[in-house]
Short mmCIF file of C-alpha atoms in Angstrom, two decimals:
data_model
loop_
_atom_site.label_atom_id
_atom_site.label_comp_id
_atom_site.label_asym_id
_atom_site.label_seq_id
_atom_site.Cartn_x
_atom_site.Cartn_y
_atom_site.Cartn_z
CA UNK A 15 43.76 20.59 -24.92
CA UNK A 16 42.71 17.75 -27.22
CA UNK A 17 41.14 14.74 -25.53
CA UNK A 18 43.61 12.37 -27.24
CA UNK A 19 46.90 13.53 -28.74
CA UNK A 20 49.37 11.70 -30.94
CA UNK A 21 52.44 12.62 -32.94
CA UNK A 22 51.22 12.47 -36.57
CA UNK A 23 54.58 11.32 -37.93
CA UNK A 24 55.33 9.98 -40.43
CA UNK A 25 57.82 7.63 -38.90
CA UNK A 26 60.10 6.24 -41.61
CA UNK A 27 61.96 3.12 -40.45
CA UNK A 28 63.84 0.28 -42.16
CA UNK A 29 62.65 -3.30 -41.96
CA UNK A 30 63.67 -4.92 -38.71
CA UNK A 31 63.71 -1.68 -36.74
CA UNK A 32 61.94 -1.10 -33.44
CA UNK A 33 59.59 1.86 -33.34
CA UNK A 34 57.52 3.37 -30.53
CA UNK A 35 54.42 5.53 -30.67
CA UNK A 36 53.12 7.64 -27.85
CA UNK A 37 49.72 9.01 -26.99
CA UNK A 38 48.40 11.22 -24.20
CA UNK A 39 44.82 11.63 -23.02
CA UNK A 40 43.25 14.41 -21.01
CA UNK A 41 40.43 12.76 -19.03
CA UNK A 42 41.71 11.00 -15.92
CA UNK A 43 38.39 9.14 -15.59
CA UNK A 44 38.98 7.18 -18.81
CA UNK A 45 39.05 3.44 -18.21
CA UNK A 46 39.48 1.76 -21.59
CA UNK A 47 42.31 2.21 -24.05
CA UNK A 48 43.01 0.74 -27.46
CA UNK A 49 45.32 0.86 -30.45
CA UNK A 50 43.70 0.59 -33.86
CA UNK A 51 45.37 0.20 -37.22
CA UNK A 52 44.10 1.87 -40.38
CA UNK A 53 45.37 1.05 -43.84
CA UNK A 54 45.09 3.61 -46.61
CA UNK A 55 41.46 4.19 -47.61
CA UNK A 56 40.25 1.41 -45.35
CA UNK A 57 38.31 1.26 -42.11
CA UNK A 58 40.11 1.17 -38.73
CA UNK A 59 40.56 -2.24 -37.14
CA UNK A 60 41.46 -3.15 -33.58
CA UNK A 61 45.15 -3.92 -33.13
CA UNK A 62 45.08 -4.45 -29.38
CA UNK A 63 43.52 -3.31 -26.16
CA UNK A 64 45.78 -1.69 -23.58
CA UNK A 65 45.69 -3.03 -20.04
CA UNK A 66 47.01 -1.46 -16.85
CA UNK A 67 49.70 -4.09 -16.45
CA UNK A 68 50.85 -3.73 -20.05
CA UNK A 69 50.30 -6.40 -22.65
CA UNK A 70 52.08 -8.02 -25.54
CA UNK A 71 50.86 -9.61 -28.74
CA UNK A 72 53.71 -11.04 -30.77
CA UNK A 73 55.88 -8.14 -31.93
CA UNK A 74 53.54 -5.55 -30.44
CA UNK A 75 53.66 -4.28 -26.86
CA UNK A 76 51.26 -1.77 -25.34
CA UNK A 77 51.82 0.12 -22.10
CA UNK A 78 49.58 2.36 -20.00
CA UNK A 79 50.75 4.93 -17.48
CA UNK A 80 47.68 6.22 -15.67
CA UNK A 81 49.58 8.69 -13.52
CA UNK A 82 50.96 10.45 -16.60
CA UNK A 83 47.85 9.71 -18.73
CA UNK A 84 50.08 8.23 -21.38
CA UNK A 85 49.79 5.19 -23.64
CA UNK A 86 52.48 3.68 -25.81
CA UNK A 87 52.80 1.12 -28.59
CA UNK A 88 56.09 -0.61 -29.35
CA UNK A 89 56.61 -2.52 -32.58
CA UNK A 90 59.65 -4.76 -32.75
CA UNK A 91 61.23 -6.22 -35.90
CA UNK A 92 59.15 -4.01 -38.22
CA UNK A 93 57.78 -5.59 -41.38
CA UNK A 94 56.82 -3.91 -44.64
CA UNK A 95 53.25 -4.96 -43.87
CA UNK A 96 53.29 -2.85 -40.69
CA UNK A 97 53.11 0.30 -42.83
CA UNK A 98 49.82 1.91 -41.82
CA UNK A 99 48.38 4.60 -39.58
CA UNK A 100 48.12 3.70 -35.90
CA UNK A 101 45.27 5.26 -33.96
CA UNK A 102 45.23 5.73 -30.20
CA UNK A 103 41.69 5.36 -28.85
CA UNK A 104 40.33 6.22 -25.43
CA UNK A 105 36.83 5.99 -23.98
CA UNK A 106 35.72 9.23 -22.36
CA UNK A 107 32.94 9.37 -19.73
CA UNK A 108 30.16 11.83 -20.51
CA UNK A 109 27.93 13.82 -18.17
CA UNK A 110 25.03 11.66 -19.34
CA UNK A 111 26.64 8.63 -17.72
CA UNK A 112 27.42 7.16 -21.11
CA UNK A 113 30.83 7.04 -22.70
CA UNK A 114 32.23 7.84 -26.10
CA UNK A 115 35.21 6.52 -27.99
CA UNK A 116 37.63 9.26 -28.97
CA UNK A 117 40.30 8.71 -31.59
CA UNK A 118 43.64 10.40 -31.87
CA UNK A 119 44.60 11.79 -35.27
CA UNK A 120 46.86 8.80 -35.84
CA UNK A 121 50.56 8.22 -36.36
CA UNK A 122 51.67 7.15 -39.81
CA UNK A 123 54.34 4.46 -40.07
CA UNK A 124 56.29 3.75 -43.26
CA UNK A 125 58.55 0.69 -43.22
CA UNK A 126 61.04 0.54 -46.06
CA UNK A 127 63.12 -2.38 -47.40
CA UNK B 16 29.29 -12.77 -41.19
CA UNK B 17 28.14 -9.36 -42.41
CA UNK B 18 29.31 -7.33 -39.38
CA UNK B 19 28.71 -3.62 -40.03
CA UNK B 20 27.28 -2.74 -43.42
CA UNK B 21 27.36 0.82 -44.71
CA UNK B 22 25.73 2.10 -47.85
CA UNK B 23 26.44 3.73 -50.20
CA UNK B 24 30.23 3.44 -50.61
CA UNK B 25 30.45 6.58 -52.72
CA UNK B 26 28.10 9.53 -53.13
CA UNK B 27 28.19 12.91 -54.84
CA UNK B 28 25.66 15.49 -53.70
CA UNK B 29 24.86 19.02 -54.76
CA UNK B 30 24.84 21.74 -52.13
CA UNK B 31 21.47 21.82 -50.41
CA UNK B 32 20.49 18.25 -51.17
CA UNK B 33 19.62 15.87 -48.38
CA UNK B 34 20.46 12.21 -48.06
CA UNK B 35 20.67 9.34 -45.61
CA UNK B 36 23.73 7.19 -45.02
CA UNK B 37 22.67 3.73 -43.98
CA UNK B 38 24.35 1.63 -41.31
CA UNK B 39 23.29 -1.81 -40.14
CA UNK B 40 24.92 -4.35 -37.85
CA UNK B 41 23.96 -7.95 -37.23
CA UNK B 42 25.93 -8.54 -34.03
CA UNK B 43 23.26 -7.33 -31.57
CA UNK B 44 25.57 -4.53 -30.46
CA UNK B 45 24.21 -1.87 -28.11
CA UNK B 46 26.61 0.92 -29.02
CA UNK B 47 26.62 2.46 -32.50
CA UNK B 48 28.31 5.61 -33.68
CA UNK B 49 29.07 7.75 -36.68
CA UNK B 50 32.44 9.36 -37.36
CA UNK B 51 33.76 11.57 -40.10
CA UNK B 52 37.41 11.45 -41.12
CA UNK B 53 39.15 14.39 -42.70
CA UNK B 54 42.86 14.75 -43.55
CA UNK B 55 44.84 15.83 -40.49
CA UNK B 56 41.75 15.73 -38.25
CA UNK B 57 41.45 12.06 -37.46
CA UNK B 58 38.07 10.49 -36.77
CA UNK B 59 35.61 12.87 -35.16
CA UNK B 60 32.46 11.65 -33.47
CA UNK B 61 29.23 12.98 -35.00
CA UNK B 62 26.51 11.14 -33.06
CA UNK B 63 26.29 7.97 -31.04
CA UNK B 64 23.64 5.67 -29.63
CA UNK B 65 23.69 3.34 -26.63
CA UNK B 66 20.53 1.46 -27.58
CA UNK B 67 17.26 1.69 -29.43
CA UNK B 68 15.64 5.05 -28.79
CA UNK B 69 18.74 6.60 -27.16
CA UNK B 70 21.03 8.90 -29.09
CA UNK B 71 23.39 11.70 -28.16
CA UNK B 72 25.60 14.25 -29.88
CA UNK B 73 29.28 13.86 -30.39
CA UNK B 74 31.93 16.40 -31.23
CA UNK B 75 30.61 17.61 -34.62
CA UNK B 76 26.81 17.09 -34.73
CA UNK B 77 25.72 20.21 -36.63
CA UNK B 78 24.07 19.45 -39.96
CA UNK B 79 23.41 15.82 -39.12
CA UNK B 80 20.49 13.94 -37.58
CA UNK B 81 20.27 10.37 -36.33
CA UNK B 82 17.67 8.03 -34.95
CA UNK B 83 17.81 4.50 -33.57
CA UNK B 84 14.48 2.78 -33.90
CA UNK B 85 15.97 -0.73 -33.85
CA UNK B 86 19.10 -2.28 -32.39
CA UNK B 87 20.37 -3.11 -35.87
CA UNK B 88 20.06 0.20 -37.75
CA UNK B 89 21.56 3.63 -37.16
CA UNK B 90 21.06 5.91 -40.19
CA UNK B 91 22.77 9.29 -40.49
CA UNK B 92 20.82 12.05 -42.23
CA UNK B 93 22.39 15.06 -43.88
CA UNK B 94 19.71 17.71 -43.80
CA UNK B 95 21.08 20.21 -46.33
CA UNK B 96 24.47 19.19 -47.69
CA UNK B 97 27.30 21.71 -47.64
CA UNK B 98 30.81 21.46 -49.19
CA UNK B 99 32.21 21.35 -45.63
CA UNK B 100 30.52 17.96 -45.24
CA UNK B 101 32.75 16.45 -47.92
CA UNK B 102 34.46 13.67 -45.98
CA UNK B 103 34.74 9.96 -45.39
CA UNK B 104 32.06 8.72 -43.02
CA UNK B 105 32.42 5.61 -40.89
CA UNK B 106 29.78 3.82 -38.89
CA UNK B 107 30.94 1.68 -35.97
CA UNK B 108 29.35 -0.62 -33.44
CA UNK B 109 30.49 -2.27 -30.24
CA UNK B 110 28.97 -4.76 -27.87
CA UNK B 111 28.90 -2.69 -24.71
CA UNK B 112 26.95 0.52 -24.30
CA UNK B 113 29.91 1.79 -22.28
CA UNK B 114 32.15 1.88 -25.37
CA UNK B 115 34.77 -0.24 -23.63
CA UNK B 116 34.87 -3.14 -26.07
CA UNK B 117 36.17 -3.55 -29.59
CA UNK B 118 34.54 -1.27 -32.16
CA UNK B 119 33.77 -2.78 -35.55
CA UNK B 120 33.65 -0.41 -38.48
CA UNK B 121 31.83 -0.37 -41.76
CA UNK B 122 33.84 0.13 -44.93
CA UNK B 123 33.09 3.83 -45.08
CA UNK B 124 31.16 6.19 -47.33
CA UNK B 125 33.13 8.67 -49.40
CA UNK B 126 30.90 11.73 -49.76
CA UNK B 127 31.60 14.69 -52.01
CA UNK B 128 29.40 17.78 -51.88
CA UNK B 129 29.75 20.09 -54.87
#
C-alpha cells in the first residue's frame, strides 16, 4: 500500500463549482498533514496545513479524520486560477527517530469558463 | 529573500557522466531534502538531512549521493548518469528537523540523460 494515496483526476469543473479532493495515508503515527499546490512546470507551494479540528482559509477547507486516516480539501466557488495540481503531503516517522515528508501523486484540477 | 536556490535549471548529460546539483538555503533551516518528480509518480524522496553532518536515504536513493557539511548547502551528486535518471529534481527545506513545518522548494532542475 502506498504511504499517501490520491485520486489523480483530472477533475474538470466549471467556474463557481465546489470540488472536493480526498487523500488517504497508511501510517497511523503521522502527525502533520498539508495540502500543496503545484502549477505546471513550477515548484510545489504550501496551500494550507491540515489541523485535527479542521481549518478554513477563504474558499478552501481542509479536514482530517485520524480514525480513517483520511484528509480532504474542499474548494468552493472555483476560479480559473485554481487550475493546478493539488498534492496531499504527510510526514512519516522513521525508525531513525527522524521524519520524512511524503507526497501523494497529486490531483489535477481544471476549471473551465 | 533568496529562499531555496537550485542550480542549474536545465542540464543535459551523457550516460555515464557525473554531476552535482546544487541547493542552498538562506533561512537557517534544519531539514533539507531532494525529490525527483516523474509523470504519474509524484514527488519521490531521494535523500534528506536533518542538520549538518546528518543525512539519510529516502525512497529512491540508488545512484545518488549527498552530504551536508553546512546548514546552508545540500548538494546532490549523480555518480554515473543513466537515462532512468531523466527527471525534474526539486530541493526543499523546512525549519524543523521533524519535517512538520512548511517546506520551501527551489525552482527545480530539469535533467535529461541521453
